[in-house]
mmCIF file of C-alpha atoms in Angstrom:
data_model
loop_
_atom_site.group_PDB
_atom_site.id
_atom_site.type_symbol
_atom_site.label_atom_id
_atom_site.label_comp_id
_atom_site.label_asym_id
_atom_site.label_seq_id
_atom_site.Cartn_x
_atom_site.Cartn_y
_atom_site.Cartn_z
ATOM 1 C CA MET A 934 13.174 -13.657 -5.913
ATOM 2 C CA GLY A 935 10.949 -16.788 -6.666
ATOM 3 C CA ILE A 936 9.981 -17.552 -3.117
ATOM 4 C CA GLU A 937 6.563 -19.164 -2.800
ATOM 5 C CA TYR A 938 4.611 -19.662 0.371
ATOM 6 C CA GLU A 939 1.582 -21.853 1.218
ATOM 7 C CA SER A 940 0.242 -19.701 4.102
ATOM 8 C CA PRO A 941 0.315 -16.026 4.827
ATOM 9 C CA ILE A 942 3.573 -14.385 5.913
ATOM 10 C CA LEU A 943 3.293 -13.031 9.448
ATOM 11 C CA VAL A 944 5.238 -9.881 10.240
ATOM 12 C CA TYR A 945 5.101 -6.871 12.757
ATOM 13 C CA HIS A 946 4.577 -3.216 12.092
ATOM 14 C CA GLY A 947 5.356 -0.475 14.687
ATOM 15 C CA GLY A 948 3.919 2.883 14.505
ATOM 16 C CA ARG A 949 0.759 5.014 14.125
ATOM 17 C CA TRP A 950 -1.621 3.339 11.820
ATOM 18 C CA ASP A 951 -5.273 3.799 11.768
ATOM 19 C CA GLY A 952 -7.615 2.870 8.934
ATOM 20 C CA PRO A 953 -6.868 0.884 5.854
ATOM 21 C CA PRO A 954 -3.234 0.244 4.951
ATOM 22 C CA GLU A 955 -1.682 2.760 2.465
ATOM 23 C CA VAL A 956 1.745 4.016 1.417
ATOM 24 C CA GLN A 957 2.359 7.151 3.234
ATOM 25 C CA ARG A 958 4.032 10.341 1.902
ATOM 26 C CA GLY A 959 7.853 10.009 2.090
ATOM 27 C CA ARG A 960 10.024 12.027 4.419
ATOM 28 C CA ALA A 961 13.591 12.779 3.784
ATOM 29 C CA LYS A 962 16.053 10.094 4.616
ATOM 30 C CA ARG A 963 13.368 7.798 5.849
ATOM 31 C CA THR A 964 12.841 5.473 2.902
ATOM 32 C CA GLU A 965 15.722 3.198 3.413
ATOM 33 C CA HIS A 966 14.377 0.388 1.335
ATOM 34 C CA GLY A 967 11.973 2.206 -0.967
ATOM 35 C CA PRO A 968 8.427 3.610 -0.883
ATOM 36 C CA GLY A 969 6.112 1.325 1.023
ATOM 37 C CA ILE A 970 4.778 0.047 4.332
ATOM 38 C CA TYR A 971 7.540 -1.460 6.300
ATOM 39 C CA PHE A 972 7.134 -4.658 8.380
ATOM 40 C CA THR A 973 9.605 -6.725 10.412
ATOM 41 C CA THR A 974 10.029 -10.246 11.816
ATOM 42 C CA SER A 975 11.490 -8.642 14.981
ATOM 43 C CA LEU A 976 9.139 -7.675 17.731
ATOM 44 C CA ALA A 977 11.932 -5.585 19.353
ATOM 45 C CA THR A 978 12.323 -3.578 16.233
ATOM 46 C CA ALA A 979 8.504 -3.072 15.873
ATOM 47 C CA ARG A 980 8.357 -1.945 19.544
ATOM 48 C CA LYS A 981 11.187 0.613 18.831
ATOM 49 C CA TYR A 982 9.149 2.098 16.020
ATOM 50 C CA ALA A 983 5.947 2.160 18.029
ATOM 51 C CA LYS A 984 7.533 4.245 20.781
ATOM 52 C CA GLY A 985 5.804 7.656 21.387
ATOM 53 C CA GLY A 986 2.153 6.745 20.966
ATOM 54 C CA GLY A 987 2.322 4.063 18.322
ATOM 55 C CA LYS A 988 1.146 0.430 18.572
ATOM 56 C CA VAL A 989 2.656 -2.905 17.606
ATOM 57 C CA LYS A 990 0.571 -4.710 15.070
ATOM 58 C CA ARG A 991 0.906 -8.172 13.574
ATOM 59 C CA ALA A 992 -0.101 -8.514 9.876
ATOM 60 C CA ALA A 993 -0.801 -11.321 7.698
ATOM 61 C CA ILE A 994 0.646 -10.880 4.122
ATOM 62 C CA SER A 995 -0.521 -12.794 1.000
ATOM 63 C CA PRO A 996 1.630 -15.799 0.289
ATOM 64 C CA ASN A 997 1.466 -14.978 -3.365
ATOM 65 C CA LEU A 998 3.551 -11.804 -3.494
ATOM 66 C CA ARG A 999 5.230 -10.693 -6.713
ATOM 67 C CA TRP A 1000 8.657 -9.676 -5.577
ATOM 68 C CA ILE A 1001 10.715 -6.955 -7.059
ATOM 69 C CA GLY A 1002 13.784 -9.014 -7.965
ATOM 70 C CA GLY A 1003 14.051 -9.676 -11.672
ATOM 71 C CA VAL A 1004 11.218 -7.288 -12.614
ATOM 72 C CA LYS A 1005 12.389 -5.036 -15.659
ATOM 73 C CA ILE A 1006 10.784 -1.820 -16.704
ATOM 74 C CA PRO A 1007 11.153 -0.119 -19.951
ATOM 75 C CA LEU A 1008 13.650 2.776 -19.590
ATOM 76 C CA ALA A 1009 11.256 5.175 -21.382
ATOM 77 C CA GLU A 1010 8.514 4.269 -18.845
ATOM 78 C CA ALA A 1011 10.865 4.679 -15.917
ATOM 79 C CA VAL A 1012 12.126 7.955 -17.131
ATOM 80 C CA GLY A 1013 8.626 9.162 -17.893
ATOM 81 C CA PHE A 1014 7.406 8.280 -14.442
ATOM 82 C CA VAL A 1015 10.369 10.362 -12.948
ATOM 83 C CA ARG A 1016 9.759 13.280 -15.150
ATOM 84 C CA SER A 1017 5.929 13.162 -14.296
ATOM 85 C CA GLN A 1018 6.676 13.788 -10.544
ATOM 86 C CA SER A 1019 6.585 17.552 -10.512
ATOM 87 C CA ARG A 1020 7.967 17.880 -6.959
ATOM 88 C CA MET A 1021 10.397 14.974 -6.991
ATOM 89 C CA LYS A 1022 13.768 16.155 -5.714
ATOM 90 C CA HIS A 1023 16.835 15.248 -7.707
ATOM 91 C CA LYS A 1024 14.857 13.963 -10.631
ATOM 92 C CA ALA A 1025 17.606 15.005 -13.070
ATOM 93 C CA GLU A 1026 20.140 12.892 -11.247
ATOM 94 C CA VAL A 1027 17.795 9.918 -11.058
ATOM 95 C CA ILE A 1028 17.020 10.155 -14.779
ATOM 96 C CA GLU A 1029 20.775 10.443 -15.685
ATOM 97 C CA ASP A 1030 21.556 7.414 -13.518
ATOM 98 C CA LEU A 1031 18.661 5.437 -15.043
ATOM 99 C CA LYS A 1032 20.094 6.205 -18.592
ATOM 100 C CA ARG A 1033 23.587 5.373 -17.344
ATOM 101 C CA HIS A 1034 22.370 2.012 -16.006
ATOM 102 C CA ALA A 1035 20.530 1.059 -19.334
ATOM 103 C CA GLU A 1036 23.565 1.907 -21.199
ATOM 104 C CA ARG A 1037 25.913 -0.005 -19.029
ATOM 105 C CA MET A 1038 23.605 -3.029 -19.338
ATOM 106 C CA LYS A 1039 23.064 -2.531 -23.048
ATOM 107 C CA SER A 1040 19.329 -2.688 -22.566
ATOM 108 C CA ALA A 1041 16.206 -0.592 -23.045
ATOM 109 C CA LEU A 1042 14.912 -2.116 -19.811
ATOM 110 C CA VAL A 1043 16.005 -1.209 -16.280
ATOM 111 C CA ASP A 1044 15.654 -3.391 -13.103
ATOM 112 C CA ALA A 1045 12.848 -2.150 -10.848
ATOM 113 C CA GLU A 1046 15.337 -2.485 -7.973
ATOM 114 C CA VAL A 1047 17.514 0.108 -9.604
ATOM 115 C CA LEU A 1048 14.731 2.546 -9.897
ATOM 116 C CA VAL A 1049 13.995 2.105 -6.156
ATOM 117 C CA ASN A 1050 17.705 2.305 -5.262
ATOM 118 C CA LEU A 1051 18.150 5.496 -7.178
ATOM 119 C CA GLY A 1052 15.081 6.950 -5.398
ATOM 120 C CA VAL A 1053 16.551 6.072 -2.124
ATOM 121 C CA ASN A 1054 20.160 7.119 -2.915
ATOM 122 C CA HIS A 1055 19.190 10.464 -4.295
ATOM 123 C CA ASP A 1056 16.611 11.004 -1.381
ATOM 124 C CA ALA A 1057 14.050 11.528 -4.108
ATOM 125 C CA LEU A 1058 11.211 9.807 -2.431
ATOM 126 C CA VAL A 1059 9.893 12.718 -0.453
ATOM 127 C CA GLY A 1060 6.290 13.771 -0.328
ATOM 128 C CA ASP A 1061 3.982 12.303 -2.885
ATOM 129 C CA ALA A 1062 6.936 10.795 -4.812
ATOM 130 C CA ALA A 1063 6.865 7.841 -2.384
ATOM 131 C CA PRO A 1064 3.227 6.653 -2.907
ATOM 132 C CA ALA A 1065 3.460 7.497 -6.609
ATOM 133 C CA MET A 1066 6.513 5.269 -7.099
ATOM 134 C CA ALA A 1067 4.815 2.470 -5.021
ATOM 135 C CA ARG A 1068 1.804 2.655 -7.336
ATOM 136 C CA PHE A 1069 4.106 2.667 -10.433
ATOM 137 C CA LEU A 1070 5.908 -0.443 -9.103
ATOM 138 C CA VAL A 1071 2.472 -2.187 -8.592
ATOM 139 C CA GLU A 1072 1.489 -1.287 -12.104
ATOM 140 C CA HIS A 1073 4.598 -3.141 -13.300
ATOM 141 C CA GLY A 1074 3.927 -6.231 -11.330
ATOM 142 C CA VAL A 1075 5.774 -5.645 -8.067
ATOM 143 C CA ASP A 1076 4.042 -6.084 -4.657
ATOM 144 C CA ALA A 1077 6.961 -6.075 -2.289
ATOM 145 C CA SER A 1078 10.692 -6.307 -1.623
ATOM 146 C CA LEU A 1079 12.603 -8.044 1.113
ATOM 147 C CA ALA A 1080 15.812 -6.768 3.053
ATOM 148 C CA ARG A 1081 17.666 -9.239 5.397
ATOM 149 C CA MET A 1082 18.959 -7.212 8.383
ATOM 150 C CA SER A 1083 21.760 -8.489 10.604
ATOM 151 C CA ALA A 1084 21.662 -6.990 14.073
ATOM 152 C CA ASN A 1085 24.611 -6.291 16.287
ATOM 153 C CA ALA A 1086 23.662 -8.818 18.716
ATOM 154 C CA GLY A 1087 23.670 -11.543 16.015
ATOM 155 C CA VAL A 1088 19.931 -11.675 15.728
ATOM 156 C CA ASP A 1089 18.747 -11.634 12.120
ATOM 157 C CA GLU A 1090 15.616 -10.089 11.044
ATOM 158 C CA ASP A 1091 13.671 -9.558 7.795
ATOM 159 C CA TRP A 1092 12.121 -6.231 6.689
ATOM 160 C CA LEU A 1093 9.259 -6.658 4.218
ATOM 161 C CA VAL A 1094 8.431 -3.521 2.295
ATOM 162 C CA ILE A 1095 4.967 -3.622 0.762
ATOM 163 C CA PHE A 1096 4.417 -1.478 -2.190
ATOM 164 C CA ASN A 1097 0.959 -2.979 -2.892
ATOM 165 C CA PRO A 1098 -1.341 -2.593 0.256
ATOM 166 C CA ARG A 1099 -3.858 -4.907 -1.271
ATOM 167 C CA VAL A 1100 -1.633 -7.988 -0.380
ATOM 168 C CA ILE A 1101 -2.076 -7.095 3.423
ATOM 169 C CA LEU A 1102 -4.647 -9.662 4.406
ATOM 170 C CA SER A 1103 -5.191 -8.526 7.945
ATOM 171 C CA VAL A 1104 -3.777 -6.452 10.728
ATOM 172 C CA GLU A 1105 -4.235 -6.786 14.440
ATOM 173 C CA GLU A 1106 -2.925 -5.010 17.433
ATOM 174 C CA ILE A 1107 -0.931 -7.448 19.624
ATOM 175 C CA ASP A 1108 -0.892 -7.884 23.329
ATOM 176 C CA LYS A 1109 1.967 -5.981 24.862
ATOM 177 C CA LYS A 1110 3.178 -9.021 26.549
ATOM 178 C CA SER A 1111 3.806 -10.937 23.251
ATOM 179 C CA PRO A 1112 7.264 -12.508 23.776
ATOM 180 C CA TRP A 1113 8.492 -13.719 20.450
ATOM 181 C CA ASP A 1114 9.892 -12.761 17.086
ATOM 182 C CA LEU A 1115 8.476 -14.184 13.944
ATOM 183 C CA PRO A 1116 10.278 -16.523 11.450
ATOM 184 C CA LEU A 1117 12.395 -14.984 8.917
ATOM 185 C CA VAL A 1118 10.576 -14.447 5.489
#
């Protein structure tokens, strides 16, 4: 994804967040789009996630993101990473699928997106495996991924999953009366 921006990307986050941004430990069936800090362009979605004591915050994200699309990781490094995660669930399945992918593609490289998808599909990003994978992605030149969501009411929104917290330039709590969504990424 070669999208380039001139000014920061503005997005919302809904939840409990105090202190500097960091990728949290994963919870079962909660990493729909990978291990990272989730942001949205939809104020309603951020408010939904902020219910129960959370707050809605608006964040400015660096316009110079390194997107996950097109990033290739050597198969041996991807397998080595998965093996190194002592408590990662379903790691044998993730490793086998990584090898099958590389064989099918006739390459010793795997797409970073495939590694993330296998972590999600096998529900392997639980506990420390989530922040560890986020760090692994950053080490391989990936800051973020983007998911376009289509709502039932015909309103589109973008979810931005940040693997690299250093690309978050600022975060501020917003006024509860803020009435608008932000532009799609």
